[in-house]
Short mmCIF file of C-alpha atoms in Angstrom, two decimals:
data_model
loop_
_atom_site.label_atom_id
_atom_site.label_comp_id
_atom_site.label_asym_id
_atom_site.label_seq_id
_atom_site.Cartn_x
_atom_site.Cartn_y
_atom_site.Cartn_z
CA MET A 244 13.47 -7.66 83.34
CA LEU A 245 12.99 -9.82 80.28
CA ARG A 246 15.46 -11.43 78.29
CA GLY A 247 17.10 -10.48 75.18
CA GLY A 248 16.89 -7.07 77.00
CA ILE A 249 13.32 -6.54 76.64
CA HIS A 250 13.34 -4.38 80.16
CA VAL A 251 9.42 -4.04 80.94
CA ALA A 252 8.95 -1.57 84.49
CA MET A 253 5.48 -1.24 85.44
CA GLN A 254 4.59 1.49 88.43
CA ASN A 255 2.78 0.62 91.17
CA LYS A 256 -0.51 2.08 91.77
CA GLY A 257 -2.66 2.79 94.95
CA PRO A 258 -6.01 -0.06 95.41
CA MET A 259 -8.23 1.77 93.24
CA ASP A 260 -5.97 1.28 89.94
CA SER A 261 -5.84 -2.43 89.13
CA ILE A 262 -3.81 -1.57 85.07
CA SER A 263 -1.05 -1.37 85.07
CA VAL A 264 -0.08 0.97 82.32
CA PRO A 265 3.73 -1.16 80.74
CA LYS A 266 6.78 0.68 79.30
CA VAL A 267 8.49 -0.86 76.81
CA VAL A 268 11.50 -0.21 75.43
CA THR A 269 13.42 -1.57 72.78
CA ALA A 270 16.67 -3.58 72.90
CA ASP A 271 20.23 -2.49 70.32
CA SER A 272 20.09 -6.38 69.25
CA VAL A 273 18.71 -9.28 69.82
CA GLN A 274 19.70 -11.83 70.08
CA ALA A 275 19.70 -14.55 66.90
CA GLU A 276 18.45 -18.20 69.27
CA GLU A 277 15.34 -16.23 69.92
CA VAL A 278 14.23 -14.35 66.53
CA PRO A 279 10.50 -15.84 65.57
CA THR A 280 10.99 -19.36 62.91
CA ILE A 281 8.64 -21.92 60.93
CA PRO A 282 9.37 -24.91 61.75
CA LEU A 283 10.87 -26.46 58.20
CA GLY A 284 7.66 -28.64 57.74
CA SER A 285 5.30 -26.05 57.67
CA LEU A 286 7.31 -24.78 55.56
CA GLN A 287 7.91 -27.58 53.63
CA THR A 288 3.81 -28.53 53.52
CA ILE A 289 2.98 -23.99 51.83
CA SER A 290 5.73 -25.42 49.35
CA THR A 291 3.37 -28.58 48.49
CA LEU A 292 0.47 -26.12 47.37
CA GLN A 293 2.14 -24.64 45.33
CA PRO A 294 2.59 -24.53 41.83
CA GLU A 295 5.52 -25.36 40.46
CA VAL A 296 7.53 -22.91 38.44
CA SER A 297 9.21 -23.04 35.24
CA VAL A 298 11.85 -21.42 33.94
CA HIS A 299 11.91 -20.44 30.20
CA SER A 300 14.17 -17.60 27.74
CA VAL A 301 13.09 -14.32 27.58
CA ALA A 302 15.58 -13.30 25.29
CA SER A 303 14.35 -11.89 22.09
CA THR A 304 12.85 -14.29 19.35
CA ARG A 305 11.49 -13.55 15.74
CA ALA A 306 9.31 -15.74 16.06
CA VAL A 307 5.24 -14.28 13.60
CA SER A 308 2.31 -14.91 15.77
CA ILE A 309 -0.88 -14.85 13.68
CA PRO A 310 -3.21 -12.37 15.41
CA ALA A 311 -6.94 -13.65 17.01
CA PRO A 312 -9.07 -12.28 14.55
CA LEU A 313 -12.09 -9.68 15.69
CA VAL A 314 -15.01 -12.07 14.39
CA VAL A 315 -14.81 -15.77 16.22
CA GLN A 316 -16.56 -17.61 13.94
CA SER A 317 -18.70 -20.59 15.01
CA GLU A 318 -18.15 -24.25 14.48
CA GLU A 319 -19.73 -24.80 12.87
CA TYR A 320 -19.04 -22.30 10.71
CA ARG A 321 -17.26 -22.54 7.40
CA ARG A 322 -17.11 -20.41 3.74
CA GLY A 323 -17.47 -21.27 0.95
CA PRO A 324 -15.97 -21.22 -2.63
CA VAL A 325 -17.81 -17.70 -3.19
CA GLU A 326 -17.13 -16.34 0.12
CA TRP A 327 -13.04 -17.65 0.34
CA LEU A 328 -13.57 -15.49 -3.37
CA ARG A 329 -14.36 -12.13 -2.02
CA VAL A 330 -11.92 -12.35 0.77
CA TRP A 331 -8.82 -12.43 -1.59
CA TRP A 332 -10.12 -10.32 -3.96
CA ASP A 333 -10.42 -7.59 -0.90
CA GLY A 334 -6.92 -8.82 -0.19
CA ILE A 335 -5.28 -8.13 -2.89
CA ARG A 336 -6.88 -4.33 -3.29
CA PRO A 337 -8.41 -4.04 -7.13
CA ALA A 338 -8.56 -0.30 -7.45
CA TYR A 339 -4.75 -0.17 -7.17
CA LEU A 340 -4.66 -2.33 -9.91
CA LEU A 341 -6.20 1.04 -12.15
CA LEU A 342 -2.63 1.97 -11.68
CA SER A 343 -0.14 -0.66 -13.30
CA LEU A 344 -3.85 -1.00 -16.35
CA LEU A 345 -4.10 2.75 -17.77
CA PRO A 346 -0.43 3.08 -18.53
CA VAL A 347 -0.86 -0.23 -20.42
CA VAL A 348 -4.45 1.22 -22.24
CA VAL A 349 -2.34 4.42 -23.02
CA GLY A 350 0.99 2.86 -24.30
CA SER A 351 -1.67 0.04 -26.38
CA VAL A 352 -4.16 2.77 -27.43
CA LEU A 353 -0.76 5.29 -28.98
CA ALA A 354 0.78 2.29 -30.76
CA TRP A 355 -3.04 1.50 -32.94
CA THR A 356 -2.79 5.06 -33.39
CA GLN A 357 -0.10 5.23 -35.51
CA THR A 358 -1.19 2.79 -38.19
CA VAL A 359 -4.02 4.33 -38.90
CA SER A 360 -4.46 5.90 -42.13
CA SER A 361 -7.27 6.87 -45.12
CA LYS A 362 -5.75 3.06 -46.29
CA THR A 363 -6.29 1.11 -43.25
CA LEU A 364 -8.78 3.12 -41.34
CA LEU A 365 -9.10 0.47 -37.80
CA GLY A 366 -5.94 0.42 -38.29
CA HIS A 367 -3.73 -2.76 -36.49
CA PHE A 368 -4.19 -3.89 -33.00
CA HIS A 369 -3.18 -7.23 -32.38
CA VAL A 370 -5.77 -8.05 -28.88
CA LEU A 371 -4.33 -11.52 -27.90
CA HIS A 372 -0.13 -9.40 -26.76
CA PHE A 373 -3.09 -6.27 -25.53
CA LEU A 374 -4.83 -8.73 -22.72
CA ALA A 375 -1.40 -10.84 -21.88
CA THR A 376 -0.01 -7.53 -21.49
CA LEU A 377 -3.11 -7.17 -18.65
CA ALA A 378 -2.88 -10.45 -17.26
CA ALA A 379 1.85 -10.37 -16.73
CA VAL A 380 0.73 -7.02 -14.99
CA ALA A 381 -2.19 -7.43 -12.89
CA LEU A 382 -1.00 -10.78 -11.85
CA LEU A 383 3.32 -8.73 -10.25
CA HIS A 384 0.68 -6.01 -9.48
CA MET A 385 -1.45 -8.43 -7.89
CA GLY A 386 1.57 -10.44 -6.01
CA ALA A 387 3.40 -7.37 -5.48
CA ASN A 388 0.50 -6.72 -3.10
CA LEU A 389 1.25 -9.83 -1.34
CA VAL A 390 4.52 -9.49 -0.80
CA ASN A 391 4.01 -6.13 0.65
CA ASP A 392 0.96 -7.06 3.37
CA TYR A 393 3.49 -10.19 3.80
CA TYR A 394 6.15 -7.99 5.38
CA ASP A 395 5.18 -5.20 6.54
CA TYR A 396 3.15 -7.42 9.19
CA LEU A 397 6.65 -9.21 9.72
CA ARG A 398 8.59 -5.59 10.82
CA GLY A 399 4.86 -4.96 12.91
CA VAL A 400 3.99 -1.98 9.77
CA ASP A 401 -0.28 -1.02 9.53
CA THR A 402 -0.76 -3.89 12.31
CA SER A 403 -3.10 -1.25 13.95
CA ASN A 404 -4.29 0.74 10.45
CA PRO A 405 -7.43 0.17 9.48
CA PHE A 406 -6.65 1.37 6.44
CA GLY A 407 -3.83 0.16 5.24
CA PRO A 408 -3.19 -3.73 3.87
CA GLY A 409 -6.02 -5.79 2.62
CA GLY A 410 -6.59 -7.37 6.22
CA LEU A 411 -5.52 -11.07 4.94
CA ILE A 412 -4.21 -10.94 7.91
CA GLN A 413 -4.52 -8.66 10.17
CA GLN A 414 -7.56 -9.92 9.99
CA GLY A 415 -6.83 -13.57 10.72
CA PHE A 416 -8.98 -14.16 7.82
CA ILE A 417 -5.46 -15.94 6.75
CA ALA A 418 -2.41 -17.61 7.08
CA PRO A 419 1.39 -14.94 6.81
CA ARG A 420 2.60 -18.03 4.91
CA SER A 421 -0.23 -18.71 2.71
CA VAL A 422 0.09 -15.01 1.83
CA LEU A 423 4.01 -15.15 0.66
CA SER A 424 3.13 -18.43 -1.37
CA ALA A 425 0.08 -16.52 -3.23
CA GLY A 426 2.77 -13.91 -3.36
CA LEU A 427 5.27 -15.35 -5.24
CA ALA A 428 3.49 -17.87 -7.03
CA ALA A 429 1.42 -15.11 -8.39
CA LEU A 430 5.06 -12.83 -8.63
CA GLY A 431 6.59 -16.28 -10.43
CA LEU A 432 2.85 -16.71 -12.91
CA GLY A 433 3.14 -12.41 -13.93
CA THR A 434 6.89 -13.52 -15.15
CA LEU A 435 6.01 -16.43 -16.92
CA LEU A 436 2.65 -14.86 -19.33
CA GLY A 437 5.34 -11.62 -19.09
CA ILE A 438 8.29 -13.08 -20.84
CA ILE A 439 5.81 -14.22 -23.88
CA VAL A 440 5.14 -10.88 -24.32
CA ALA A 441 8.43 -9.59 -23.88
CA ALA A 442 9.01 -12.24 -27.08
CA ALA A 443 7.31 -10.11 -29.05
CA GLY A 444 8.57 -6.62 -28.32
CA GLY A 445 12.29 -6.35 -27.92
CA TRP A 446 15.57 -6.84 -25.70
CA PHE A 447 14.18 -3.18 -24.01
CA VAL A 448 10.16 -4.53 -22.45
CA PHE A 449 13.23 -7.98 -21.49
CA LEU A 450 14.88 -4.82 -19.51
CA PHE A 451 11.24 -2.90 -18.36
CA GLY A 452 10.24 -6.89 -17.41
CA PHE A 453 13.27 -7.36 -15.13
CA ILE A 454 12.61 -3.88 -13.16
CA GLY A 455 9.43 -3.83 -12.23
CA LEU A 456 9.52 -7.34 -11.06
CA GLY A 457 12.98 -6.31 -8.82
CA CYS A 458 10.26 -3.00 -7.74
CA ALA A 459 7.92 -5.69 -6.87
CA TYR A 460 9.63 -7.90 -4.51
CA PHE A 461 11.88 -5.16 -2.91
CA TYR A 462 8.93 -2.43 -2.59
CA SER A 463 8.84 -3.75 1.08
CA ALA A 464 10.58 -7.49 1.00
CA THR A 465 13.83 -7.17 3.12
CA SER A 466 14.68 -4.91 6.25
CA ARG A 467 16.68 -2.14 3.30
CA SER A 468 12.88 -2.10 1.56
CA LEU A 469 12.85 0.65 -0.91
CA SER A 470 9.34 1.70 0.21
CA GLY A 471 11.09 1.76 3.55
CA LEU A 472 14.46 4.06 2.17
CA ALA A 473 12.08 7.43 1.33
CA LEU A 474 11.51 6.13 -2.57
CA GLY A 475 8.32 5.10 -2.78
CA GLU A 476 7.02 7.83 -4.57
CA LEU A 477 10.09 7.65 -7.24
CA ILE A 478 9.38 4.01 -7.88
CA ALA A 479 5.65 4.52 -8.41
CA PHE A 480 6.42 7.48 -10.97
CA CYS A 481 9.04 5.39 -12.85
CA ILE A 482 6.64 1.72 -13.12
CA PHE A 483 3.03 2.87 -13.29
CA GLY A 484 4.32 6.17 -15.67
CA PRO A 485 7.58 5.41 -18.33
CA LEU A 486 8.12 1.97 -17.88
CA LEU A 487 4.67 0.59 -18.03
CA THR A 488 3.12 2.33 -21.23
CA LEU A 489 6.73 2.06 -22.65
CA GLY A 490 5.77 -1.32 -22.26
CA ALA A 491 2.77 -1.36 -23.78
CA TYR A 492 3.71 0.62 -26.58
CA LEU A 493 6.81 -1.52 -27.27
CA VAL A 494 5.09 -5.04 -27.28
CA GLN A 495 1.94 -3.43 -30.14
CA VAL A 496 4.29 -1.96 -32.21
CA GLN A 497 6.65 -5.06 -32.23
CA THR A 498 9.83 -2.68 -33.82
CA GLY A 499 11.88 -2.44 -30.48
CA GLN A 500 12.41 0.75 -30.89
CA LEU A 501 11.35 3.76 -28.25
CA ASN A 502 9.47 6.21 -29.28
CA ARG A 503 9.85 10.14 -26.97
CA THR A 504 5.91 11.58 -27.63
CA VAL A 505 4.89 8.42 -25.71
CA PHE A 506 7.26 9.23 -22.81
CA LEU A 507 5.88 12.58 -22.45
CA TYR A 508 2.33 10.80 -22.50
CA SER A 509 3.53 8.91 -19.59
CA ILE A 510 4.47 11.73 -17.70
CA PRO A 511 1.29 12.59 -16.79
CA LEU A 512 -0.11 8.92 -15.43
CA GLY A 513 2.96 8.76 -14.02
CA LEU A 514 2.74 12.53 -11.42
CA LEU A 515 -1.15 11.12 -10.85
CA ALA A 516 -0.24 7.27 -9.79
CA THR A 517 2.94 9.02 -7.69
CA ALA A 518 -0.26 11.67 -5.98
CA VAL A 519 -1.95 8.48 -5.04
CA ILE A 520 0.69 6.74 -3.42
CA HIS A 521 2.22 9.52 -1.73
CA LEU A 522 -1.23 9.78 -0.27
CA ASN A 523 -1.11 6.26 0.93
CA ASP A 524 1.56 7.40 2.71
CA MET A 525 0.34 10.21 4.03
CA ARG A 526 -2.67 7.50 5.18
CA ASP A 527 -0.23 5.70 7.26
CA ALA A 528 2.20 7.98 8.34
CA GLU A 529 1.86 7.51 11.91
CA SER A 530 1.88 3.65 12.31
CA ASP A 531 5.00 3.74 9.62
CA THR A 532 6.83 6.17 11.95
CA GLN A 533 6.18 4.03 14.63
CA ALA A 534 7.26 0.54 12.98
CA GLY A 535 10.71 2.67 11.76
CA LYS A 536 9.33 2.19 7.99
CA ARG A 537 11.46 5.88 6.68
CA THR A 538 8.88 7.66 4.52
CA LEU A 539 8.63 10.78 2.48
CA ALA A 540 5.33 11.55 4.03
CA ALA A 541 7.13 10.90 7.19
CA LEU A 542 9.92 13.26 6.25
CA LEU A 543 8.34 15.84 5.15
CA GLY A 544 5.27 16.64 7.56
CA LEU A 545 1.50 17.15 6.60
CA ARG A 546 1.46 20.54 5.62
CA TRP A 547 5.10 19.68 2.73
CA SER A 548 3.53 16.91 2.22
CA ARG A 549 -0.05 18.43 0.40
CA VAL A 550 2.55 20.95 -1.21
CA LEU A 551 3.96 18.05 -2.86
CA TYR A 552 0.62 15.37 -3.41
CA LEU A 553 -0.71 19.67 -5.39
CA LEU A 554 2.68 19.66 -7.75
CA LEU A 555 1.96 16.49 -8.32
CA LEU A 556 -1.19 17.02 -9.56
CA SER A 557 -0.68 20.19 -11.15
CA GLY A 558 2.55 18.82 -13.11
CA ALA A 559 0.14 16.07 -14.53
CA TYR A 560 -2.23 18.76 -15.81
CA ALA A 561 0.64 20.74 -17.34
CA MET A 562 1.84 18.29 -19.29
CA ILE A 563 -1.13 17.90 -20.85
CA GLY A 564 -1.39 21.74 -22.36
CA ALA A 565 1.89 21.65 -22.74
CA LEU A 566 1.37 18.42 -25.35
CA GLY A 567 -2.56 20.34 -26.67
CA LEU A 568 -2.38 23.78 -26.21
CA PRO A 569 0.52 24.77 -28.83
CA HIS A 570 0.13 25.62 -32.24
CA GLY A 571 0.41 21.92 -35.06
CA THR A 572 -0.74 19.57 -31.98
CA PRO A 573 -3.66 17.19 -31.11
CA HIS A 574 -6.39 19.55 -29.21
CA LEU A 575 -7.91 17.74 -28.48
CA LEU A 576 -6.14 16.54 -26.05
CA LEU A 577 -7.85 19.13 -23.96
CA LEU A 578 -10.62 17.21 -23.10
CA THR A 579 -9.27 15.30 -20.43
CA LEU A 580 -10.02 19.19 -18.79
CA TRP A 581 -13.36 17.01 -18.58
CA ALA A 582 -12.02 15.75 -15.44
CA LEU A 583 -11.67 19.06 -13.91
CA PRO A 584 -14.60 18.52 -11.70
CA THR A 585 -12.85 14.88 -10.26
CA LEU A 586 -9.57 17.81 -9.68
CA VAL A 587 -11.35 20.30 -7.75
CA VAL A 588 -13.07 17.52 -4.99
CA VAL A 589 -9.32 15.63 -4.46
CA ILE A 590 -8.31 19.37 -4.21
CA THR A 591 -9.93 20.56 -1.65
CA GLY A 592 -10.30 17.22 0.59
CA ILE A 593 -6.61 17.35 0.47
CA LEU A 594 -6.83 20.62 1.97
CA ARG A 595 -9.47 20.50 4.99
CA THR A 596 -8.50 17.03 6.05
CA ASP A 597 -5.71 15.74 8.47
CA THR A 598 -7.02 12.96 9.27
CA PRO A 599 -6.72 8.92 8.37
CA ALA A 600 -9.82 8.47 7.28
CA GLY A 601 -10.09 11.04 5.39
CA LEU A 602 -6.89 11.09 3.75
CA HIS A 603 -7.42 7.47 2.60
CA LEU A 604 -10.93 8.96 1.31
CA VAL A 605 -8.67 11.86 -0.85
CA MET A 606 -6.71 8.46 -2.04
CA ARG A 607 -9.60 6.58 -3.92
CA GLN A 608 -11.16 9.97 -4.71
CA THR A 609 -7.67 11.08 -6.62
CA ILE A 610 -7.43 7.02 -8.28
CA THR A 611 -10.86 7.76 -9.38
CA LEU A 612 -9.45 11.85 -10.87
CA GLU A 613 -6.69 8.92 -13.01
CA PHE A 614 -9.69 6.85 -14.19
CA PHE A 615 -11.51 9.16 -15.82
CA PHE A 616 -8.27 11.81 -17.28
CA THR A 617 -6.96 8.18 -19.09
CA LEU A 618 -10.15 7.17 -19.75
CA TRP A 619 -10.77 11.75 -22.40
CA LEU A 620 -6.93 11.01 -22.51
CA VAL A 621 -7.34 8.18 -24.43
CA VAL A 622 -10.60 9.35 -25.99
CA ALA A 623 -8.61 12.38 -27.56
CA LEU A 624 -5.28 10.46 -29.11
CA ALA A 625 -9.01 8.03 -31.02
CA ILE A 626 -10.67 10.93 -31.85
CA SER A 627 -7.41 12.60 -32.63
CA ALA A 628 -5.94 9.29 -35.02
CA LEU A 629 -9.65 8.73 -36.56
CA TRP A 630 -10.74 12.56 -38.07
CA PRO A 631 -7.16 12.85 -40.78
CA ALA A 632 -8.29 9.31 -41.83
CA ILE A 633 -12.04 9.89 -42.39
CA LEU A 634 -12.08 12.22 -43.47
CA PRO A 635 -11.68 11.82 -47.43
CA HIS A 636 -13.70 9.53 -47.62
CA LEU A 637 -16.62 12.30 -46.28
CA PRO A 638 -18.82 13.17 -49.72
CA SER A 639 -18.09 16.60 -50.79
CA ILE A 640 -20.61 19.23 -49.96
CA SER A 641 -20.96 21.68 -52.50
CA LEU A 642 -23.51 25.07 -51.95
CA PRO A 643 -25.17 26.94 -53.86
CA ILE A 644 -24.19 30.21 -55.03
#
């Protein structure tokens, strides 16, 4: 018998059996002093071999870190001025600037057509005011894009979306704080230039500029951004439609009086721009939902978002029909139908694709559609104004009887 209650029973065998089979029986309890232990000195030796352990708080933090760039350049590599200019140019997304510049062109042309007559064939056009308005609007739009990228990055929106922002932050090209600073600087310069321009247009231009500046900043800024409250389409229609078109018109005519006809012409531009913004949200619906950003496209789903997109396009052309088809209206407005081939392309595209890459392509085609739509609209407005003014100056031709 062994101490501690462990018994080993051995059975004697015959002389031929040299090996006995032990039988081990485990006791119910073992005395404490019989439990194997490791000397304290050994533990101390093992402890000296381990690295020191530091304890840090695991509380949540809102600190923002810059992601590692996808392509790491060598230490000897330095970007030149042209390369930096190209990086910033891509970051401000110049294709989107057409959404704000085209209404300025239409509003200015509408103001010019009212000054064309048989006595003043070329009318009156304030070139400096027009260029200053374009510059102010472009700066505000660029600033809005950069601020949008910064706040979307803070909330984790589009961090893994290759078709989302310009990529200044996501690719690690520019620090987030620098992007925000550049965006605020662009908004500030656009505001100062806008104030100078608004002095020629009257109080309505000041009001429109104040609304536009607020929408440019709060479209993505703060946790309760306008775009995150499913208001992106409504904001796009108001800004890229009536607000910019009427504002540019007032800067040219310098009367301070709104015009109902100009408002009607601004509606198709607003609808087409809204279609672009809606497609942008359709493309980013998955990443927006994951980041907690609620857009109209994410709430409606793909099927009903397609329906809304088609309604926006149909509404733009329906307005042109209402302005150009009735008796006594400028029928040359129907020249905008020359953009129908591009319209067919975007409609077939939206019906056939459901991937972010496909929606991104359709969105760019929609921007092209708005460009050609606006181009033919401007041509139609110019010819409709110039032809009656030129007609009295044409020599009369008498046909022999």
